[in-house]
Short mmCIF file of C-alpha atoms in Angstrom, two decimals:
data_model
loop_
_atom_site.label_atom_id
_atom_site.label_comp_id
_atom_site.label_asym_id
_atom_site.label_seq_id
_atom_site.Cartn_x
_atom_site.Cartn_y
_atom_site.Cartn_z
CA MET A 26 -36.39 8.70 44.59
CA ILE A 27 -33.01 8.97 42.87
CA SER A 28 -33.31 8.48 39.14
CA ARG A 29 -30.82 6.50 37.10
CA ARG A 30 -29.86 9.67 35.27
CA SER A 31 -29.11 11.60 38.45
CA LEU A 32 -27.16 8.67 39.84
CA LEU A 33 -24.98 8.54 36.73
CA ALA A 34 -24.39 12.29 36.91
CA ALA A 35 -23.43 12.04 40.56
CA SER A 36 -21.03 9.22 39.86
CA ALA A 37 -19.11 11.48 37.46
CA ILE A 38 -18.20 13.88 40.27
CA VAL A 39 -14.61 13.82 41.45
CA LEU A 40 -14.63 14.94 45.07
CA ALA A 41 -11.36 16.86 44.87
CA GLY A 42 -12.54 20.37 44.10
CA GLY A 43 -15.91 19.17 42.83
CA ARG A 44 -14.45 18.57 39.37
CA THR A 45 -15.99 16.09 36.96
CA ALA A 46 -13.95 13.46 35.24
CA ALA A 47 -16.14 13.80 32.17
CA ALA A 48 -15.45 17.53 31.90
CA ASP A 49 -11.71 17.34 32.52
CA SER A 50 -10.69 14.13 30.79
CA VAL A 51 -8.69 14.25 27.58
CA PRO A 52 -8.62 11.38 25.07
CA ASN A 53 -5.29 9.55 24.99
CA SER A 54 -4.18 11.06 28.28
CA ALA A 55 -4.35 9.54 31.75
CA GLY A 56 -5.54 11.61 34.69
CA THR A 57 -7.83 14.60 34.81
CA GLU A 58 -6.06 17.11 37.04
CA ALA A 59 -4.31 20.23 35.78
CA PRO A 60 -0.51 20.42 36.14
CA LYS A 61 0.92 21.84 39.33
CA LEU A 62 3.16 23.99 37.16
CA LYS A 63 1.33 27.00 35.77
CA ALA A 64 2.04 27.58 32.11
CA PRO A 65 3.25 31.11 31.30
CA ALA A 66 1.42 33.26 28.76
CA ASN A 67 2.01 32.09 25.19
CA ALA A 68 3.37 28.71 26.33
CA CYS A 69 3.99 26.36 23.41
CA ASP A 70 3.60 22.61 23.06
CA SER A 71 6.24 22.06 20.39
CA HIS A 72 5.34 18.49 19.42
CA HIS A 73 1.97 16.82 19.04
CA HIS A 74 0.06 14.97 16.33
CA ILE A 75 -3.41 15.20 14.83
CA TYR A 76 -5.25 12.18 13.40
CA ASP A 77 -8.58 12.37 11.65
CA ALA A 78 -10.65 9.55 10.13
CA ARG A 79 -11.50 11.82 7.19
CA PHE A 80 -7.98 11.19 5.89
CA SER A 81 -6.78 7.73 4.88
CA VAL A 82 -3.51 6.33 6.18
CA SER A 83 -0.52 5.82 3.91
CA PRO A 84 -0.40 2.53 1.94
CA HIS A 85 2.94 1.75 3.59
CA TRP A 86 1.53 2.02 7.11
CA ARG A 87 0.36 -1.05 9.03
CA GLY A 88 -0.01 0.41 12.50
CA GLY A 89 -3.56 1.76 12.36
CA ARG A 90 -4.65 5.22 13.43
CA PRO A 91 -5.46 6.31 17.01
CA ASP A 92 -8.95 7.56 17.76
CA GLY A 93 -9.59 10.64 19.87
CA ALA A 94 -6.84 12.76 18.34
CA THR A 95 -8.68 15.38 16.30
CA VAL A 96 -8.42 19.15 16.49
CA ALA A 97 -11.33 19.21 18.94
CA ASP A 98 -9.64 16.58 21.11
CA TYR A 99 -6.37 18.51 21.22
CA ARG A 100 -8.18 21.65 22.31
CA LEU A 101 -9.14 19.74 25.47
CA LEU A 102 -5.46 19.10 26.18
CA GLN A 103 -4.65 22.75 25.56
CA LYS A 104 -7.22 23.75 28.13
CA ARG A 105 -5.92 21.26 30.67
CA LEU A 106 -2.25 22.22 30.29
CA GLY A 107 -2.73 25.93 29.70
CA VAL A 108 -0.73 26.04 26.45
CA THR A 109 -1.92 28.41 23.74
CA ARG A 110 0.66 27.87 21.00
CA HIS A 111 1.53 24.50 19.53
CA VAL A 112 3.28 22.63 16.72
CA ILE A 113 1.63 19.80 14.78
CA VAL A 114 4.07 17.14 13.59
CA GLN A 115 3.24 14.85 10.66
CA PRO A 116 3.14 11.23 11.87
CA SER A 117 4.49 8.36 9.78
CA THR A 118 0.89 7.14 9.64
CA TYR A 119 0.09 9.52 6.80
CA GLY A 120 3.40 9.28 4.94
CA VAL A 121 3.90 12.29 2.65
CA ASP A 122 0.16 13.02 2.50
CA ASN A 123 0.06 16.13 4.69
CA ARG A 124 -3.63 16.93 4.15
CA CYS A 125 -4.66 16.13 7.72
CA LEU A 126 -1.96 18.37 9.14
CA LEU A 127 -2.68 21.23 6.75
CA ASP A 128 -6.40 20.97 7.48
CA ALA A 129 -5.62 21.21 11.20
CA LEU A 130 -3.44 24.29 10.63
CA GLU A 131 -6.34 25.99 8.87
CA GLN A 132 -8.63 25.15 11.79
CA PHE A 133 -6.21 26.35 14.47
CA GLY A 134 -5.04 29.48 12.68
CA ASP A 135 -2.02 31.50 13.79
CA GLU A 136 -1.72 29.72 17.16
CA ALA A 137 -0.25 26.66 15.38
CA ARG A 138 2.73 25.74 13.23
CA GLY A 139 3.44 22.54 11.32
CA ILE A 140 6.23 20.08 10.58
CA VAL A 141 5.58 18.05 7.43
CA VAL A 142 7.06 15.02 5.68
CA ILE A 143 8.04 15.40 2.02
CA ASP A 144 9.67 13.42 -0.76
CA GLU A 145 10.89 14.11 -4.29
CA THR A 146 7.30 14.29 -5.59
CA THR A 147 6.51 17.31 -3.39
CA SER A 148 6.63 20.34 -5.68
CA ASP A 149 8.23 23.70 -4.90
CA ASP A 150 4.80 25.31 -5.28
CA GLU A 151 3.43 22.94 -2.65
CA LEU A 152 6.27 23.82 -0.29
CA LYS A 153 5.44 27.52 -0.71
CA ARG A 154 1.75 26.84 -0.09
CA MET A 155 2.56 24.93 3.07
CA ASP A 156 4.83 27.74 4.23
CA GLY A 157 1.93 30.14 3.90
CA LEU A 158 -0.21 27.90 6.09
CA GLY A 159 2.34 27.86 8.89
CA VAL A 160 4.69 24.98 8.11
CA ARG A 161 8.19 25.66 9.43
CA GLY A 162 10.07 22.41 9.03
CA VAL A 163 10.35 18.87 7.70
CA ARG A 164 10.57 15.71 9.78
CA VAL A 165 13.04 13.04 8.68
CA ASN A 166 12.54 9.69 10.40
CA PHE A 167 15.43 7.22 10.51
CA LEU A 168 13.86 4.86 13.06
CA THR A 169 10.99 3.25 11.15
CA PRO A 170 10.44 2.53 7.43
CA GLN A 171 8.76 5.37 5.60
CA SER A 172 6.73 5.50 2.39
CA TRP A 173 10.03 5.52 0.46
CA GLY A 174 11.59 2.77 2.60
CA VAL A 175 14.63 3.19 4.83
CA THR A 176 15.86 6.76 5.28
CA THR A 177 19.48 7.50 4.36
CA ALA A 178 21.87 10.32 5.15
CA GLU A 179 21.77 11.25 1.46
CA ARG A 180 18.01 11.80 1.65
CA LEU A 181 18.48 13.99 4.74
CA VAL A 182 21.01 16.15 2.90
CA GLN A 183 18.79 16.46 -0.19
CA THR A 184 15.79 17.40 1.95
CA ALA A 185 17.78 20.04 3.83
CA LYS A 186 18.94 21.63 0.58
CA ARG A 187 15.36 21.80 -0.72
CA ILE A 188 13.96 23.55 2.34
CA ALA A 189 16.88 25.89 3.00
CA PRO A 190 15.51 28.71 0.79
CA LEU A 191 12.31 28.71 2.88
CA GLY A 192 14.18 29.14 6.15
CA TRP A 193 12.71 25.89 7.48
CA HIS A 194 14.50 23.51 9.82
CA VAL A 195 14.90 19.74 9.66
CA GLN A 196 13.59 17.68 12.56
CA VAL A 197 15.42 14.36 12.84
CA LEU A 198 14.11 11.26 14.56
CA MET A 199 17.22 9.15 15.06
CA SER A 200 18.54 6.65 17.55
CA GLY A 201 21.51 7.62 19.67
CA ASP A 202 23.68 5.30 17.58
CA GLN A 203 22.51 6.98 14.38
CA ILE A 204 23.26 10.45 15.77
CA ALA A 205 26.81 9.35 16.59
CA GLN A 206 27.19 7.76 13.15
CA HIS A 207 25.94 10.81 11.25
CA GLU A 208 27.36 13.60 13.43
CA ALA A 209 29.41 15.11 10.60
CA VAL A 210 26.41 15.11 8.26
CA LEU A 211 24.17 16.71 10.88
CA ALA A 212 26.74 19.38 11.69
CA GLY A 213 27.19 20.21 8.00
CA LEU A 214 23.56 20.67 6.98
CA PRO A 215 22.60 24.09 5.54
CA VAL A 216 19.61 24.34 7.91
CA THR A 217 18.93 24.19 11.62
CA VAL A 218 18.65 20.67 13.07
CA VAL A 219 16.11 19.78 15.75
CA PHE A 220 16.68 16.50 17.60
CA ASP A 221 13.42 14.74 18.37
CA HIS A 222 12.58 13.21 21.74
CA LEU A 223 15.76 13.90 23.72
CA GLY A 224 17.78 12.35 20.90
CA ARG A 225 16.38 8.90 21.71
CA ILE A 226 19.49 8.27 23.79
CA PRO A 227 19.49 4.68 25.05
CA GLN A 228 19.54 3.81 28.73
CA PRO A 229 21.28 2.98 30.95
CA ALA A 230 24.18 4.55 29.02
CA GLY A 231 22.46 7.93 29.02
CA LEU A 232 24.84 10.88 28.88
CA ALA A 233 27.83 8.57 28.48
CA HIS A 234 26.46 7.29 25.16
CA PRO A 235 28.34 8.58 22.08
CA GLY A 236 25.05 9.78 20.60
CA ALA A 237 24.39 12.06 23.56
CA GLN A 238 27.83 13.61 23.27
CA ALA A 239 27.48 14.00 19.50
CA MET A 240 24.08 15.67 19.88
CA LEU A 241 25.41 18.13 22.44
CA ARG A 242 28.38 18.96 20.22
CA VAL A 243 26.09 19.76 17.27
CA VAL A 244 23.93 21.93 19.52
CA ASN A 245 26.88 23.71 21.12
CA LYS A 246 28.21 24.64 17.68
CA GLY A 247 25.00 26.61 17.20
CA GLY A 248 23.37 24.46 14.55
CA GLY A 249 21.11 22.29 16.66
CA TRP A 250 18.13 22.31 19.00
CA ILE A 251 16.76 19.60 21.28
CA LYS A 252 13.15 18.70 21.92
CA LEU A 253 12.39 17.81 25.54
CA SER A 254 9.74 15.20 24.89
CA GLU A 255 8.86 11.52 25.20
CA PRO A 256 10.86 10.73 28.37
CA TYR A 257 9.03 7.41 28.48
CA ALA A 258 10.56 6.19 25.19
CA ASP A 259 13.96 5.08 26.51
CA THR A 260 13.53 4.94 30.26
CA LYS A 261 14.48 1.79 32.15
CA ILE A 262 13.05 3.11 35.42
CA GLY A 263 9.72 4.59 34.40
CA PRO A 264 7.19 7.10 35.73
CA PRO A 265 6.43 9.34 37.37
CA ASP A 266 9.90 10.92 37.48
CA TYR A 267 11.79 9.00 34.77
CA PRO A 268 15.11 9.54 36.61
CA ASP A 269 17.29 8.17 33.81
CA THR A 270 15.84 10.10 30.87
CA SER A 271 15.30 13.12 33.12
CA ALA A 272 19.08 13.23 33.64
CA VAL A 273 19.47 13.60 29.87
CA ALA A 274 16.83 16.35 29.83
CA ARG A 275 18.54 18.29 32.64
CA ALA A 276 21.88 18.06 30.84
CA CYS A 277 20.31 19.40 27.64
CA VAL A 278 18.78 22.35 29.47
CA LEU A 279 22.06 23.09 31.24
CA ALA A 280 24.08 22.86 28.02
CA ALA A 281 21.80 24.94 25.80
CA PRO A 282 18.96 26.76 27.60
CA ASP A 283 18.41 28.94 24.52
CA ARG A 284 18.00 25.96 22.17
CA VAL A 285 15.66 23.56 23.92
CA ILE A 286 11.88 23.32 23.55
CA TRP A 287 9.20 21.18 25.18
CA GLY A 288 6.62 18.91 23.54
CA SER A 289 3.82 16.69 24.84
CA ASP A 290 3.95 14.05 22.05
CA TRP A 291 0.17 13.71 22.49
CA PRO A 292 -1.65 11.44 21.62
CA HIS A 293 1.39 9.31 22.50
CA PRO A 294 1.03 6.97 19.50
CA THR A 295 3.80 4.62 20.64
CA GLU A 296 2.23 4.01 24.06
CA LYS A 297 -0.50 1.47 24.81
CA ASP A 298 -0.84 2.79 28.36
CA LYS A 299 -1.18 6.54 27.93
CA PRO A 300 0.82 8.76 30.30
CA ASP A 301 -0.62 11.61 32.33
CA ASP A 302 0.15 14.77 30.37
CA ALA A 303 -0.03 16.93 33.49
CA VAL A 304 2.68 14.80 35.09
CA LEU A 305 4.81 15.08 31.93
CA PHE A 306 4.40 18.87 31.95
CA ASP A 307 5.34 19.04 35.63
CA LEU A 308 8.67 17.35 34.86
CA LEU A 309 9.82 20.77 33.65
CA SER A 310 10.01 21.86 37.30
CA ASP A 311 12.78 19.28 37.73
CA TRP A 312 14.43 19.70 34.32
CA ALA A 313 14.49 23.51 34.53
CA PRO A 314 14.01 24.69 38.14
CA ASP A 315 14.66 28.33 37.20
CA PRO A 316 11.38 30.00 36.09
CA ALA A 317 13.32 32.24 33.71
CA VAL A 318 14.73 29.19 31.92
CA ARG A 319 11.28 27.59 31.75
CA GLU A 320 10.04 30.80 30.14
CA LYS A 321 12.67 30.32 27.45
CA ILE A 322 11.74 26.66 26.91
CA LEU A 323 8.01 27.29 26.70
CA VAL A 324 7.78 30.76 25.17
CA THR A 325 10.91 32.50 23.90
CA ASN A 326 12.67 29.56 22.24
CA PRO A 327 9.67 28.17 20.31
CA ALA A 328 8.67 31.68 19.25
CA LYS A 329 12.13 32.06 17.67
CA LEU A 330 12.29 28.61 16.10
CA PHE A 331 8.74 28.46 14.73
CA GLY A 332 8.17 32.15 14.01
CA PHE A 333 5.43 32.99 16.48
CA ALA A 334 4.88 36.74 16.72
#
C-alpha cells in the first residue's frame, strides 16, 4: 500500500533528470532549472535585495515587504545560478535604515558588497563603519518618493561629495527622461556613476531616446557604468527574450564592455509575476555572445567596481 507520505514525496519529483521541485525552487523566482549558461568562477550578481521581518520598514513606505527574501533564501538562488559574489542593494522599503543590509553583509562575509541609502543624518563615522563592512556605494532614487521626499539633482551632488573621500560610487535610479535632463550634472560628479536597470530607457523609443544617448555619452567619457538588469521593467514585448530592452543591453555591452555589470534584481520587488532567474541569466548569451566579454561582465568588471580581491 502506498502511504500518503510516500505519495506526496513522489509527487515532488520532476522527471527531467530526477530533480525535485522542492529542492531546486527559489522563493520569488519562477522555474527550477539551472541556467543553460554556466557561470564562470567568481561570477557576481551585482544587484539584489535582502528583506527580513526582523527589521521594520520605513515610516514613509506603503508598499509592504516581500517574504522569502532573506539571506538563506538568496543562498538558494546563488546555488541555482552558480554565482559566488554578489552585491546587496538597499531597497526603498527600509529608507535610510540600513540595518538589514549591514546584517546581511555580516552574514555573507567577504563574498558580498553593499549599496546603501543615506541622508544628512548619516554621520561620517557611520559611513566609515559601513565601508569596513563592505559598502561600496550609495543608491540615489529619483523614480519614487523617498524618506526625504522627492530626490533632486542638488541632493545627488551633495551625496556624491560626501562619499567621494571613501572612493564609493553613486548608483542612480532615474528614468530615461531624467538622465537626459541631468546629463551635465551626472557627467560632472566627483565620483563614478552607475546607471541602474539599463537606464530605465522607455520603449518603444529605446536607443533613439535622448536618455539612452545621454547615458552612453556619460559612460564613454569614462565616468559611468551600466547595470544590465531588470529587462522586464520597460519592455513592451515581454519574455522570454525581451527583444526591445535586449537591444538596449546589447548596445551597452558593445559601447562599453569594460563598464557593464549584470544583476538579477531578485526578489524582483516590482513584479507580481516573478520571472525565471535562469532565463534572465541566459539572456547574457544574447547580450554578450563572446565568452571573454561575459567574463568581464560577470567577473572582471564587478571585481574592479566593488573591490573584490
